[in-house]
Short mmCIF file of C-alpha atoms in Angstrom, two decimals:
data_model
loop_
_atom_site.label_atom_id
_atom_site.label_comp_id
_atom_site.label_asym_id
_atom_site.label_seq_id
_atom_site.Cartn_x
_atom_site.Cartn_y
_atom_site.Cartn_z
CA MET A 164 25.27 -39.48 -1.28
CA LYS A 165 22.14 -39.98 -3.32
CA ASN A 166 20.32 -41.20 -0.22
CA LEU A 167 21.49 -38.21 1.72
CA LYS A 168 20.12 -35.92 -0.99
CA ILE A 169 16.77 -37.64 -0.88
CA VAL A 170 16.68 -37.47 2.90
CA LEU A 171 17.62 -33.79 2.79
CA GLY A 172 14.96 -33.26 0.15
CA PHE A 173 12.32 -34.83 2.32
CA ALA A 174 13.54 -32.92 5.33
CA PHE A 175 13.27 -29.70 3.33
CA ILE A 176 9.73 -30.52 2.21
CA ALA A 177 8.76 -31.43 5.77
CA VAL A 178 10.22 -28.17 7.09
CA SER A 179 8.46 -26.12 4.38
CA PHE A 180 5.16 -27.71 5.30
CA ALA A 181 5.76 -27.00 8.96
CA VAL A 182 6.69 -23.37 8.19
CA ASN A 183 3.67 -22.95 5.95
CA ALA A 184 1.37 -24.31 8.65
CA GLN A 185 3.02 -22.21 11.33
CA ASP A 186 2.97 -18.92 9.45
CA ASN A 187 -0.80 -19.07 8.88
CA ALA A 188 -0.40 -18.54 5.13
CA GLY A 189 1.21 -15.20 5.93
CA LEU A 190 -1.76 -13.84 7.92
CA LYS A 191 -1.76 -12.20 11.32
CA LEU A 192 -4.63 -13.54 13.41
CA PRO A 193 -5.90 -13.32 17.01
CA ASN A 194 -4.66 -15.99 19.44
CA GLY A 195 -6.02 -19.45 18.83
CA PHE A 196 -6.80 -18.85 15.15
CA LYS A 197 -4.98 -20.62 12.33
CA ALA A 198 -5.07 -20.17 8.60
CA THR A 199 -4.27 -22.37 5.62
CA LEU A 200 -3.94 -21.44 1.99
CA PHE A 201 -7.02 -23.33 0.81
CA ALA A 202 -6.37 -22.55 -2.87
CA ASN A 203 -3.99 -20.38 -4.83
CA GLY A 204 -3.74 -18.92 -8.32
CA ILE A 205 -7.34 -19.73 -9.25
CA GLY A 206 -7.88 -16.32 -10.93
CA SER A 207 -9.45 -13.00 -9.90
CA ALA A 208 -11.62 -14.46 -7.12
CA ARG A 209 -14.35 -11.97 -6.15
CA HIS A 210 -17.17 -13.40 -4.02
CA ILE A 211 -17.32 -16.94 -2.68
CA ALA A 212 -20.09 -19.25 -1.49
CA ILE A 213 -20.06 -22.63 0.22
CA THR A 214 -22.46 -25.56 0.39
CA PRO A 215 -23.51 -27.33 3.61
CA ASN A 216 -21.11 -30.12 2.51
CA GLY A 217 -18.19 -27.70 2.38
CA VAL A 218 -17.81 -27.37 -1.40
CA LEU A 219 -16.60 -23.85 -2.14
CA PHE A 220 -17.43 -21.84 -5.27
CA ALA A 221 -15.71 -18.61 -6.38
CA LYS A 222 -16.82 -16.08 -9.00
CA LEU A 223 -13.98 -14.60 -11.03
CA MET A 224 -13.83 -11.09 -12.42
CA TYR A 225 -12.29 -12.45 -15.63
CA PRO A 226 -12.10 -16.00 -16.94
CA ASN A 227 -8.81 -17.47 -15.65
CA LYS A 228 -6.01 -19.03 -17.71
CA GLY A 229 -8.09 -22.19 -18.05
CA GLY A 230 -10.93 -20.10 -19.52
CA ASN A 231 -13.25 -20.53 -16.52
CA SER A 232 -15.00 -17.86 -14.45
CA ILE A 233 -16.74 -20.00 -11.83
CA ILE A 234 -14.42 -22.22 -9.80
CA ARG A 235 -15.49 -25.24 -7.72
CA MET A 236 -13.15 -26.31 -4.91
CA GLU A 237 -13.39 -29.35 -2.68
CA ASP A 238 -11.15 -30.45 0.18
CA LYS A 239 -11.76 -34.21 0.16
CA ASN A 240 -9.05 -35.23 2.65
CA ASN A 241 -10.00 -32.38 4.97
CA ASP A 242 -6.48 -30.94 5.42
CA GLY A 243 -7.52 -27.33 4.83
CA ILE A 244 -6.29 -27.33 1.24
CA ALA A 245 -8.57 -27.86 -1.76
CA ASP A 246 -7.57 -31.03 -3.58
CA GLU A 247 -10.17 -30.95 -6.35
CA VAL A 248 -10.42 -27.75 -8.39
CA SER A 249 -12.54 -27.42 -11.52
CA GLY A 250 -14.51 -24.69 -13.25
CA TRP A 251 -16.70 -23.40 -16.03
CA GLY A 252 -18.28 -20.18 -17.32
CA LYS A 253 -17.01 -17.58 -19.78
CA TYR A 254 -18.46 -14.42 -18.21
CA GLY A 255 -16.67 -12.31 -15.62
CA GLY A 256 -18.51 -11.04 -12.56
CA THR A 257 -18.54 -10.67 -8.79
CA GLY A 258 -21.67 -12.14 -7.20
CA ILE A 259 -22.16 -15.75 -6.14
CA PHE A 260 -24.62 -17.17 -3.61
CA ILE A 261 -25.96 -20.58 -2.63
CA LYS A 262 -29.49 -21.20 -1.37
CA GLY A 263 -30.40 -24.86 -0.97
CA LYS A 264 -29.43 -26.54 -4.21
CA ASN A 265 -29.52 -23.32 -6.22
CA LEU A 266 -26.21 -21.69 -7.12
CA TYR A 267 -26.58 -18.07 -8.22
CA ALA A 268 -23.82 -16.23 -10.11
CA THR A 269 -23.73 -12.79 -11.71
CA SER A 270 -22.24 -11.06 -14.69
CA ASP A 271 -22.26 -7.24 -14.68
CA ASN A 272 -25.71 -7.30 -16.37
CA ASP A 273 -27.41 -10.52 -15.32
CA VAL A 274 -28.13 -12.99 -12.55
CA PHE A 275 -27.94 -16.68 -13.47
CA MET A 276 -28.97 -19.78 -11.52
CA TYR A 277 -27.44 -23.26 -11.69
CA GLN A 278 -28.68 -26.50 -10.15
CA LEU A 279 -26.42 -28.44 -7.76
CA ASN A 280 -26.72 -32.25 -7.66
CA ASP A 281 -26.33 -34.30 -4.45
CA LYS A 282 -22.53 -34.14 -4.81
CA ASP A 283 -22.71 -30.35 -5.11
CA GLU A 284 -21.69 -30.51 -8.74
CA VAL A 285 -23.27 -28.56 -11.57
CA GLU A 286 -24.10 -30.95 -14.39
CA ASN A 287 -25.56 -28.45 -16.80
CA THR A 288 -22.94 -25.72 -16.77
CA ALA A 289 -23.76 -24.46 -20.28
CA SER A 290 -27.37 -23.45 -19.79
CA PRO A 291 -28.18 -21.83 -16.45
CA LYS A 292 -31.57 -20.22 -15.89
CA THR A 293 -31.48 -16.45 -16.37
CA ILE A 294 -33.17 -14.97 -13.30
CA VAL A 295 -32.55 -11.25 -13.96
CA LYS A 296 -31.24 -9.65 -17.15
CA GLY A 297 -30.46 -6.26 -18.64
CA LEU A 298 -29.23 -4.47 -15.52
CA ILE A 299 -27.26 -1.27 -15.99
CA ALA A 300 -23.47 -1.63 -16.12
CA ARG A 301 -21.60 1.47 -17.24
CA ASN A 302 -17.97 0.82 -16.34
CA GLN A 303 -17.89 2.37 -12.89
CA HIS A 304 -19.36 0.27 -10.07
CA ALA A 305 -20.69 -2.23 -12.59
CA SER A 306 -20.29 -5.39 -10.50
CA LYS A 307 -23.45 -7.03 -9.21
CA SER A 308 -23.42 -8.45 -5.70
CA ILE A 309 -26.27 -10.61 -4.45
CA THR A 310 -27.81 -12.09 -1.34
CA LEU A 311 -31.09 -13.85 -0.58
CA ASP A 312 -33.47 -13.56 2.36
CA GLY A 313 -35.46 -16.37 3.98
CA GLN A 314 -38.49 -15.73 1.74
CA GLY A 315 -36.94 -16.59 -1.62
CA ASN A 316 -36.20 -13.00 -2.66
CA ILE A 317 -32.90 -12.02 -4.20
CA TYR A 318 -31.29 -8.61 -3.52
CA VAL A 319 -29.02 -7.19 -6.21
CA ASN A 320 -26.73 -4.19 -5.87
CA ILE A 321 -26.82 -1.86 -8.86
CA GLY A 322 -23.96 0.59 -8.35
CA ALA A 323 -24.08 4.21 -9.51
CA TYR A 324 -22.06 4.78 -12.68
CA SER A 325 -20.72 8.00 -11.18
CA ASN A 326 -18.69 9.36 -8.27
CA ALA A 327 -20.99 12.12 -7.03
CA CYS A 328 -23.72 12.47 -9.71
CA GLN A 329 -22.12 15.55 -11.26
CA GLU A 330 -23.40 16.81 -14.61
CA LYS A 331 -20.02 15.69 -15.91
CA ASP A 332 -18.62 12.84 -13.85
CA ARG A 333 -15.35 13.56 -12.04
CA MET A 334 -14.94 16.98 -13.69
CA PRO A 335 -13.78 19.81 -11.43
CA GLY A 336 -16.48 22.46 -10.97
CA SER A 337 -19.27 20.34 -12.49
CA LYS A 338 -22.41 20.62 -10.35
CA GLY A 339 -24.40 17.79 -8.84
CA MET A 340 -27.61 17.00 -10.73
CA MET A 341 -30.82 17.73 -8.81
CA PRO A 342 -32.52 15.38 -8.48
CA CYS A 343 -29.88 12.80 -9.34
CA PRO A 344 -31.31 10.91 -12.36
CA ILE A 345 -29.04 7.92 -11.80
CA LEU A 346 -31.11 6.87 -8.77
CA ASP A 347 -34.00 5.71 -11.00
CA SER A 348 -32.09 2.70 -12.18
CA ALA A 349 -28.88 2.48 -10.11
CA GLY A 350 -27.32 3.66 -6.85
CA GLY A 351 -29.34 1.22 -4.76
CA ILE A 352 -30.46 -2.33 -4.01
CA TRP A 353 -33.11 -3.98 -6.15
CA LYS A 354 -35.29 -6.87 -5.01
CA PHE A 355 -36.35 -9.67 -7.37
CA ASP A 356 -37.99 -13.08 -7.12
CA GLY A 357 -35.29 -15.69 -6.57
CA GLN A 358 -36.90 -18.26 -8.88
CA LYS A 359 -38.76 -16.41 -11.64
CA GLU A 360 -36.91 -16.39 -14.96
CA ASN A 361 -36.01 -13.50 -17.27
CA GLN A 362 -36.94 -10.69 -14.90
CA VAL A 363 -36.07 -7.14 -15.93
CA TYR A 364 -36.17 -3.83 -14.02
CA GLY A 365 -39.98 -3.68 -14.25
CA ASP A 366 -40.36 -7.04 -12.49
CA GLY A 367 -38.23 -5.95 -9.56
CA LYS A 368 -38.48 -3.23 -6.98
CA ARG A 369 -36.04 -0.59 -5.83
CA TYR A 370 -35.66 -1.85 -2.27
CA ALA A 371 -33.25 0.80 -0.96
CA THR A 372 -31.63 3.85 -2.52
CA GLY A 373 -28.95 6.49 -1.98
CA LEU A 374 -26.09 3.98 -2.09
CA ARG A 375 -23.17 4.96 -4.32
CA ASN A 376 -21.88 1.42 -4.62
CA VAL A 377 -22.26 -1.69 -2.52
CA VAL A 378 -20.10 -4.75 -3.03
CA GLY A 379 -20.50 -6.40 0.40
CA LEU A 380 -24.01 -7.21 1.58
CA ASP A 381 -25.61 -9.88 3.77
CA TRP A 382 -29.02 -10.83 5.04
CA ASN A 383 -28.87 -10.85 8.84
CA LYS A 384 -30.90 -13.83 10.06
CA GLN A 385 -31.09 -12.52 13.60
CA THR A 386 -32.64 -9.17 12.68
CA ASN A 387 -34.23 -10.57 9.51
CA SER A 388 -32.98 -7.53 7.61
CA LEU A 389 -30.50 -6.49 4.93
CA PHE A 390 -27.12 -5.00 5.84
CA VAL A 391 -24.86 -3.38 3.25
CA MET A 392 -21.40 -1.82 3.13
CA GLN A 393 -21.16 1.31 1.00
CA HIS A 394 -18.08 2.46 -0.89
CA GLY A 395 -17.85 6.18 -0.11
CA ARG A 396 -17.14 8.85 -2.70
CA ASP A 397 -13.66 9.82 -3.92
CA GLN A 398 -11.61 12.91 -4.65
CA LEU A 399 -12.92 15.63 -2.34
CA ASN A 400 -9.52 17.35 -2.45
CA SER A 401 -9.05 16.94 -6.22
CA PHE A 402 -12.25 18.87 -6.97
CA TYR A 403 -12.46 21.15 -3.94
CA PRO A 404 -8.87 21.92 -2.91
CA THR A 405 -9.96 25.04 -1.02
CA LEU A 406 -12.29 22.97 1.21
CA TYR A 407 -10.26 19.78 1.65
CA ASN A 408 -6.52 19.07 1.77
CA ASP A 409 -4.79 15.75 1.02
CA ALA A 410 -4.94 14.64 4.66
CA GLN A 411 -8.66 15.44 4.93
CA ASN A 412 -9.40 13.63 1.70
CA ALA A 413 -7.57 10.58 3.05
CA GLU A 414 -10.02 10.49 5.99
CA LEU A 415 -13.27 11.61 4.33
CA PRO A 416 -15.84 10.32 3.94
CA ALA A 417 -16.26 7.28 6.21
CA GLU A 418 -16.92 3.87 4.72
CA THR A 419 -20.32 3.01 6.11
CA MET A 420 -22.43 0.02 7.09
CA TYR A 421 -26.21 0.46 6.88
CA GLU A 422 -29.14 -1.68 7.96
CA MET A 423 -31.59 -1.12 5.12
CA HIS A 424 -35.29 -1.71 5.39
CA GLU A 425 -37.57 -1.41 2.41
CA GLY A 426 -37.72 2.20 1.20
CA ASP A 427 -34.64 3.37 3.12
CA ASN A 428 -32.35 6.03 1.65
CA ALA A 429 -28.66 6.31 2.59
CA GLY A 430 -28.30 9.79 1.09
CA TRP A 431 -25.86 9.49 -1.84
CA PRO A 432 -25.08 11.70 -3.77
CA TYR A 433 -26.42 14.62 -1.72
CA ILE A 434 -24.49 13.85 1.45
CA TYR A 435 -21.50 11.94 2.75
CA TYR A 436 -20.78 10.77 6.30
CA ASP A 437 -18.04 12.61 8.22
CA PRO A 438 -16.53 10.27 10.87
CA TYR A 439 -15.14 13.14 12.96
CA GLN A 440 -18.19 15.39 13.14
CA LYS A 441 -20.32 12.21 13.15
CA LYS A 442 -22.76 13.94 10.83
CA LYS A 443 -24.24 13.69 7.36
CA ILE A 444 -22.51 16.50 5.49
CA LEU A 445 -23.84 18.15 2.35
CA SER A 446 -21.71 17.19 -0.69
CA PRO A 447 -19.73 20.09 -2.17
CA GLU A 448 -21.31 19.33 -5.57
CA TYR A 449 -24.63 20.28 -3.92
CA GLY A 450 -23.43 23.44 -2.21
CA GLY A 451 -21.71 21.92 0.81
CA ASP A 452 -18.68 23.48 2.49
CA GLY A 453 -17.53 20.59 4.67
CA LYS A 454 -19.74 21.77 7.57
CA LYS A 455 -23.28 22.25 6.30
CA GLU A 456 -25.43 19.26 7.17
CA GLY A 457 -27.88 17.55 4.86
CA GLY A 458 -29.77 14.35 4.24
CA GLU A 459 -32.79 14.93 6.51
CA ASN A 460 -34.45 11.92 4.89
CA ALA A 461 -31.36 9.75 4.92
CA ILE A 462 -30.66 7.10 7.54
CA ASP A 463 -27.55 7.06 9.73
CA PRO A 464 -24.89 4.37 9.39
CA THR A 465 -24.93 1.39 11.75
CA VAL A 466 -21.11 1.42 11.89
CA PHE A 467 -18.53 3.60 10.19
CA PHE A 468 -14.91 2.91 9.24
CA PRO A 469 -11.93 4.91 7.92
CA ALA A 470 -12.27 6.29 4.40
CA HIS A 471 -11.62 4.61 1.05
CA MET A 472 -10.81 1.13 2.44
CA ALA A 473 -13.28 -0.45 -0.01
CA PRO A 474 -15.43 -2.95 1.89
CA ASN A 475 -15.99 -5.74 -0.62
CA ALA A 476 -17.66 -8.38 1.53
CA LEU A 477 -19.91 -8.55 4.61
CA LEU A 478 -20.72 -11.70 6.57
CA PHE A 479 -22.66 -12.14 9.79
CA TYR A 480 -21.08 -15.04 11.65
CA THR A 481 -23.56 -17.69 12.76
CA GLY A 482 -21.11 -20.53 13.36
CA ASN A 483 -20.20 -22.27 16.61
CA GLN A 484 -16.46 -22.79 16.03
CA PHE A 485 -15.22 -19.27 16.89
CA PRO A 486 -15.28 -17.94 20.50
CA GLU A 487 -18.57 -16.54 21.83
CA LYS A 488 -17.73 -12.88 21.07
CA TYR A 489 -17.85 -13.57 17.33
CA LYS A 490 -21.36 -15.05 17.34
CA ASN A 491 -23.75 -12.95 15.21
CA GLY A 492 -21.02 -10.32 14.69
CA ALA A 493 -20.01 -8.89 11.33
CA PHE A 494 -16.87 -9.71 9.36
CA ILE A 495 -15.94 -7.22 6.66
CA ALA A 496 -13.34 -7.81 3.94
CA PHE A 497 -11.63 -4.52 3.09
CA HIS A 498 -10.19 -4.73 -0.41
CA GLY A 499 -7.85 -1.80 0.37
CA SER A 500 -7.73 1.84 -0.62
CA TRP A 501 -6.23 3.85 -3.48
CA ASN A 502 -7.78 7.29 -2.99
CA ARG A 503 -5.80 7.99 0.20
CA ALA A 504 -2.74 8.76 -1.97
CA PRO A 505 -0.37 10.56 -1.54
CA LEU A 506 -0.82 9.29 2.02
CA PRO A 507 -0.22 5.55 2.66
CA GLN A 508 -3.08 3.24 1.77
CA GLU A 509 -5.31 1.48 4.31
CA GLY A 510 -7.43 -1.62 4.48
CA TYR A 511 -6.20 -4.87 2.92
CA PHE A 512 -7.55 -6.69 5.99
CA VAL A 513 -10.62 -8.41 7.40
CA ALA A 514 -12.32 -6.45 10.19
CA PHE A 515 -14.77 -7.58 12.84
CA VAL A 516 -17.63 -5.76 14.59
CA PRO A 517 -19.29 -7.49 17.59
CA PHE A 518 -23.11 -7.44 17.56
CA LYS A 519 -25.64 -8.11 20.32
CA ASN A 520 -29.38 -8.32 19.64
CA GLY A 521 -28.84 -7.03 16.13
CA LYS A 522 -26.92 -3.90 17.14
CA PRO A 523 -23.17 -3.26 17.28
CA SER A 524 -21.98 -3.93 20.85
CA GLY A 525 -18.40 -2.67 20.62
CA ALA A 526 -15.78 -0.98 18.47
CA TRP A 527 -14.62 -2.53 15.21
CA GLU A 528 -11.25 -4.26 15.19
CA ILE A 529 -8.86 -5.80 12.69
CA PHE A 530 -9.43 -9.57 12.68
CA ALA A 531 -7.08 -10.82 9.96
CA ASN A 532 -4.22 -8.76 8.56
CA GLY A 533 -1.11 -9.26 6.47
CA PHE A 534 -2.84 -9.97 3.14
CA SER A 535 -0.80 -7.34 1.30
CA GLY A 536 2.50 -8.87 2.41
CA LEU A 537 3.75 -5.31 2.87
CA THR A 538 4.67 -3.87 6.27
CA GLY A 539 6.64 -1.02 7.83
CA GLU A 540 8.21 1.22 5.25
CA ASP A 541 6.82 -0.98 2.51
CA LYS A 542 3.30 -0.34 3.80
CA VAL A 543 1.00 -0.29 0.81
CA THR A 544 1.74 2.82 -1.22
CA ASN A 545 0.34 1.24 -4.33
CA PRO A 546 -2.47 -1.28 -4.62
CA ARG A 547 -0.75 -3.21 -7.40
CA LYS A 548 2.06 -4.18 -5.00
CA ALA A 549 -0.33 -5.88 -2.58
CA LYS A 550 0.14 -9.64 -2.66
CA ALA A 551 -3.49 -10.32 -1.81
CA ARG A 552 -6.60 -8.12 -1.60
CA PRO A 553 -9.49 -9.51 0.51
CA CYS A 554 -12.66 -9.52 -1.58
CA GLY A 555 -15.07 -12.27 -0.55
CA LEU A 556 -16.15 -14.09 2.63
CA ALA A 557 -17.89 -17.38 3.29
CA GLN A 558 -18.66 -19.38 6.42
CA GLY A 559 -17.96 -23.11 6.17
CA PRO A 560 -20.30 -25.74 7.63
CA ASP A 561 -17.77 -26.33 10.44
CA GLY A 562 -17.73 -22.61 11.28
CA SER A 563 -14.42 -21.80 9.56
CA LEU A 564 -14.15 -18.49 7.71
CA TYR A 565 -12.99 -18.41 4.09
CA VAL A 566 -11.51 -15.25 2.55
CA SER A 567 -10.98 -14.81 -1.19
CA ASP A 568 -8.43 -12.57 -2.91
CA ASP A 569 -8.84 -11.19 -6.44
CA SER A 570 -5.22 -10.17 -6.84
CA ASN A 571 -3.48 -13.55 -6.96
CA GLY A 572 -6.50 -15.78 -6.66
CA SER A 573 -5.87 -17.10 -3.17
CA ILE A 574 -8.47 -18.56 -0.83
CA PHE A 575 -7.58 -18.49 2.87
CA LYS A 576 -9.31 -20.75 5.38
CA ILE A 577 -9.32 -19.41 8.94
CA SER A 578 -10.17 -21.75 11.81
CA TYR A 579 -10.15 -21.66 15.59
CA SER A 580 -9.22 -24.28 18.13
CA LYS A 581 -8.81 -23.91 21.88
CA MET B 251 42.16 26.83 -30.20
CA HIS B 252 39.23 26.56 -32.57
CA TYR B 253 38.90 23.04 -31.40
CA ILE B 254 38.58 24.14 -27.77
CA LYS B 255 36.06 26.85 -28.67
CA PHE B 256 34.04 24.32 -30.54
CA LEU B 257 34.11 21.98 -27.58
CA ALA B 258 33.07 24.79 -25.21
CA VAL B 259 30.12 25.74 -27.39
CA PHE B 260 29.21 22.08 -27.78
CA PHE B 261 29.18 21.49 -24.03
CA LEU B 262 27.26 24.70 -23.47
CA ILE B 263 24.53 23.56 -25.85
CA VAL B 264 24.47 20.05 -24.43
CA GLY B 265 24.56 21.47 -20.92
CA ILE B 266 21.65 23.83 -21.55
CA LYS B 267 19.73 21.08 -23.24
CA THR B 268 20.18 18.62 -20.39
CA ASN B 269 19.40 21.33 -17.94
CA LEU B 270 16.23 22.27 -19.76
CA SER B 271 14.92 18.75 -19.96
CA ALA B 272 15.70 18.19 -16.28
CA GLN B 273 13.66 21.30 -15.52
CA ASP B 274 10.84 20.08 -17.75
CA LEU B 275 10.91 16.78 -15.92
CA LEU B 276 10.68 18.58 -12.60
CA LYS B 277 7.75 20.68 -13.82
CA GLY B 278 6.13 17.56 -15.19
CA LYS B 279 6.64 15.77 -11.89
CA LYS B 280 4.92 18.58 -10.03
CA ILE B 281 1.90 18.42 -12.32
CA TYR B 282 1.86 14.64 -11.98
CA GLU B 283 1.82 14.89 -8.19
CA THR B 284 -1.03 17.38 -8.04
CA ARG B 285 -3.20 16.06 -10.89
CA CYS B 286 -2.44 12.43 -11.64
CA LEU B 287 -0.91 10.70 -8.62
CA VAL B 288 -4.12 10.29 -6.64
CA CYS B 289 -5.47 7.83 -9.23
CA HIS B 290 -2.38 6.60 -11.11
CA GLN B 291 -0.39 6.32 -7.82
CA ALA B 292 3.15 7.30 -6.87
CA ASP B 293 4.79 4.51 -8.85
CA GLY B 294 2.57 4.98 -11.92
CA GLY B 295 1.11 1.54 -11.27
CA GLY B 296 -2.53 2.63 -11.26
CA VAL B 297 -5.16 0.55 -9.44
CA PRO B 298 -5.99 -2.94 -10.70
CA ASN B 299 -9.29 -3.01 -12.62
CA MET B 300 -9.98 0.67 -11.91
CA ASN B 301 -7.32 3.20 -12.87
CA ALA B 302 -5.02 2.25 -15.74
CA PRO B 303 -1.30 1.97 -15.04
CA LEU B 304 1.07 4.39 -16.77
CA ASP B 305 4.26 2.55 -15.83
CA GLY B 306 4.95 -0.10 -18.43
CA ALA B 307 1.75 0.68 -20.36
CA SER B 308 2.18 0.04 -24.08
CA ASN B 309 0.09 3.01 -25.22
CA VAL B 310 1.81 5.43 -22.83
CA VAL B 311 5.26 4.73 -24.25
CA GLY B 312 3.75 4.32 -27.73
CA LYS B 313 3.64 6.72 -30.66
CA ASP B 314 0.09 8.08 -30.44
CA ILE B 315 0.91 11.34 -28.67
CA ALA B 316 -2.30 12.94 -29.95
CA ARG B 317 -4.43 10.40 -28.11
CA MET B 318 -2.63 11.06 -24.83
CA VAL B 319 -2.97 14.83 -25.24
CA ARG B 320 -6.69 14.40 -25.92
CA ILE B 321 -7.21 12.19 -22.85
CA ILE B 322 -5.36 14.58 -20.52
CA LYS B 323 -7.28 17.56 -21.88
CA LYS B 324 -10.76 16.07 -22.17
CA GLY B 325 -10.78 13.18 -19.71
CA TYR B 326 -11.92 9.66 -20.49
CA ASN B 327 -15.05 7.72 -19.64
CA GLU B 328 -14.88 4.44 -21.48
CA LYS B 329 -13.81 1.02 -20.37
CA VAL B 330 -10.10 0.98 -21.24
CA ALA B 331 -8.60 -2.24 -22.53
CA LEU B 332 -4.88 -2.12 -21.92
CA ASP B 333 -2.33 -4.94 -22.12
CA GLY B 334 -4.95 -7.60 -21.39
CA PHE B 335 -6.81 -5.90 -18.55
CA TYR B 336 -9.79 -3.56 -18.29
CA TYR B 337 -10.00 -0.35 -16.28
CA SER B 338 -13.41 0.99 -15.34
CA ASN B 339 -12.92 4.36 -13.66
CA ALA B 340 -13.65 7.69 -15.36
CA MET B 341 -10.71 10.04 -15.79
CA THR B 342 -10.97 13.73 -14.92
CA ALA B 343 -10.50 16.32 -17.69
CA ASN B 344 -7.78 18.93 -17.32
CA PRO B 345 -8.99 21.77 -19.57
CA ASP B 346 -6.94 24.33 -17.66
CA LEU B 347 -3.52 22.76 -18.32
CA SER B 348 -1.43 24.71 -20.86
CA ASP B 349 0.20 23.03 -23.85
CA GLU B 350 3.51 23.39 -22.09
CA ASP B 351 2.12 21.73 -18.94
CA ILE B 352 0.87 18.83 -21.03
CA ALA B 353 4.22 18.44 -22.79
CA ASN B 354 6.00 18.45 -19.44
CA VAL B 355 3.72 15.98 -17.71
CA LEU B 356 3.79 13.63 -20.72
CA THR B 357 7.58 13.86 -20.80
CA TYR B 358 7.63 12.97 -17.11
CA ILE B 359 5.20 10.05 -17.47
CA ARG B 360 6.98 8.63 -20.52
CA GLY B 361 10.39 8.84 -18.89
CA SER B 362 9.61 7.72 -15.32
CA TRP B 363 9.59 4.41 -13.42
CA SER B 364 10.42 1.75 -16.00
CA ASN B 365 9.30 3.92 -18.94
CA LYS B 366 12.08 4.97 -21.31
CA ALA B 367 10.12 6.70 -24.08
CA GLY B 368 11.13 10.02 -25.60
CA LYS B 369 10.35 13.56 -24.59
CA VAL B 370 7.13 15.18 -25.83
CA SER B 371 7.68 18.63 -27.30
CA LEU B 372 5.45 21.67 -27.24
CA ALA B 373 5.17 21.38 -31.04
CA GLN B 374 3.87 17.81 -30.72
CA VAL B 375 1.17 18.91 -28.27
CA LYS B 376 0.13 21.78 -30.55
CA ALA B 377 0.03 19.47 -33.55
CA ALA B 378 -2.05 16.96 -31.58
CA LYS B 379 -4.52 19.65 -30.61
CA SER B 380 -5.01 20.89 -34.16
CA LYS B 381 -5.71 17.28 -35.20
CA SER B 382 -8.37 16.73 -32.57
CA HIS B 383 -10.31 19.89 -33.33
#
């Protein structure tokens, strides 16, 4: 009897493993792709970064139960599941990036740099170098995302602490400020030296402006330029019910991808991008009526997506593991919407846009779905019910794609085999 | 006979009372749907890290009615710490809502989803307003 129990127990464990492997950690993926739950319950995992040896680091929005806000994960037996998990750091934040042996991590005000040893461990976790300090963080859009180019420069998003630069933020009838004073010190991407310590605003340069908030950004090595994903404005119908109904608000404005060269302006807060008219439309706070165009000096998006889906990560795929169509294309992690209510929410997936010679070469598509765990009638009607919300992306040395989730602290590893 | 009369009057009062509060709830629900739902969501759950939840929130079912009246009326633009989490989004002011509207929507919020807190009366809203001036 006892033996039978043990045998049954083992059988059960074996079956659970098989089911777990078969169900791709709950994700829906294109044919030939598989996913494993690389890590789970590590905390509010925002962005992730990986070393050439495959050691993964995650930045947490809050310190987790163990009191750590930077998590190191290593899969020593190479089974797709991290077997060594450790951490440090008391400050919450979003940004993390690895360049050579430098590990960058951000709080909402600062950029820090740690040194990795030859085992990709950080020995001196208590005293990182402060690269940038004193950046504006005023509740809204306070997180700092980072990326580096090939020249040793670091690009930092400084989000606008406002929805549409009204005199009184998110107040019905309050006019847009002209010019928008927020743009002096936020609402754009700032460029700093990647090595120099204790830099402040004056040491950096406003690289690109007119961006309400960017969480996902990546340096495209093929075009040698910066690409960003903007979070579009909210609440057109709440403030202008005579111009926009609930259904229009759910679809306006588009979430947009921009290629930003030095000095470029994406137009916030004066305009938003309408995906149906395919035009830059004057914001109602600045006299717009849903039709009047604006933003003569603003650039057009490279790609646009449905509204409010909250693109939180962007990654240009340079690996060799995935099929040819994915090479140099863009993966985008959509955290998932809230401002489409009372209509059902959208996003909560990873999308893909094929690129050829640095330009989009086809329509965007959903690459990985099922993160929310909600389908059919249970389709996400409330973000808090979503099991997982995609937030960060990283490409492993073998070409696998890692996706982080800041809801339950899961890391998914997506791989392809013929 | 007296006994029956008494009962009839009693049920009338109770009936009217229940009826009234059901109507208040309905009015409150309507205000919730047009003003609050877009951020606080249909189930009052809010949006993690952005818009504070109302369902199960300690200070929503708590005793500080004046604070809630003030927030609805004047909006809120501070980082809210609530039950161990922070919420970063700014809340819209509703200067055009009447005291009755505020009482109704608060009654709805405090008595919906898993919330079981008591009704907010017009008198409580008026008292709260005089305090905040």
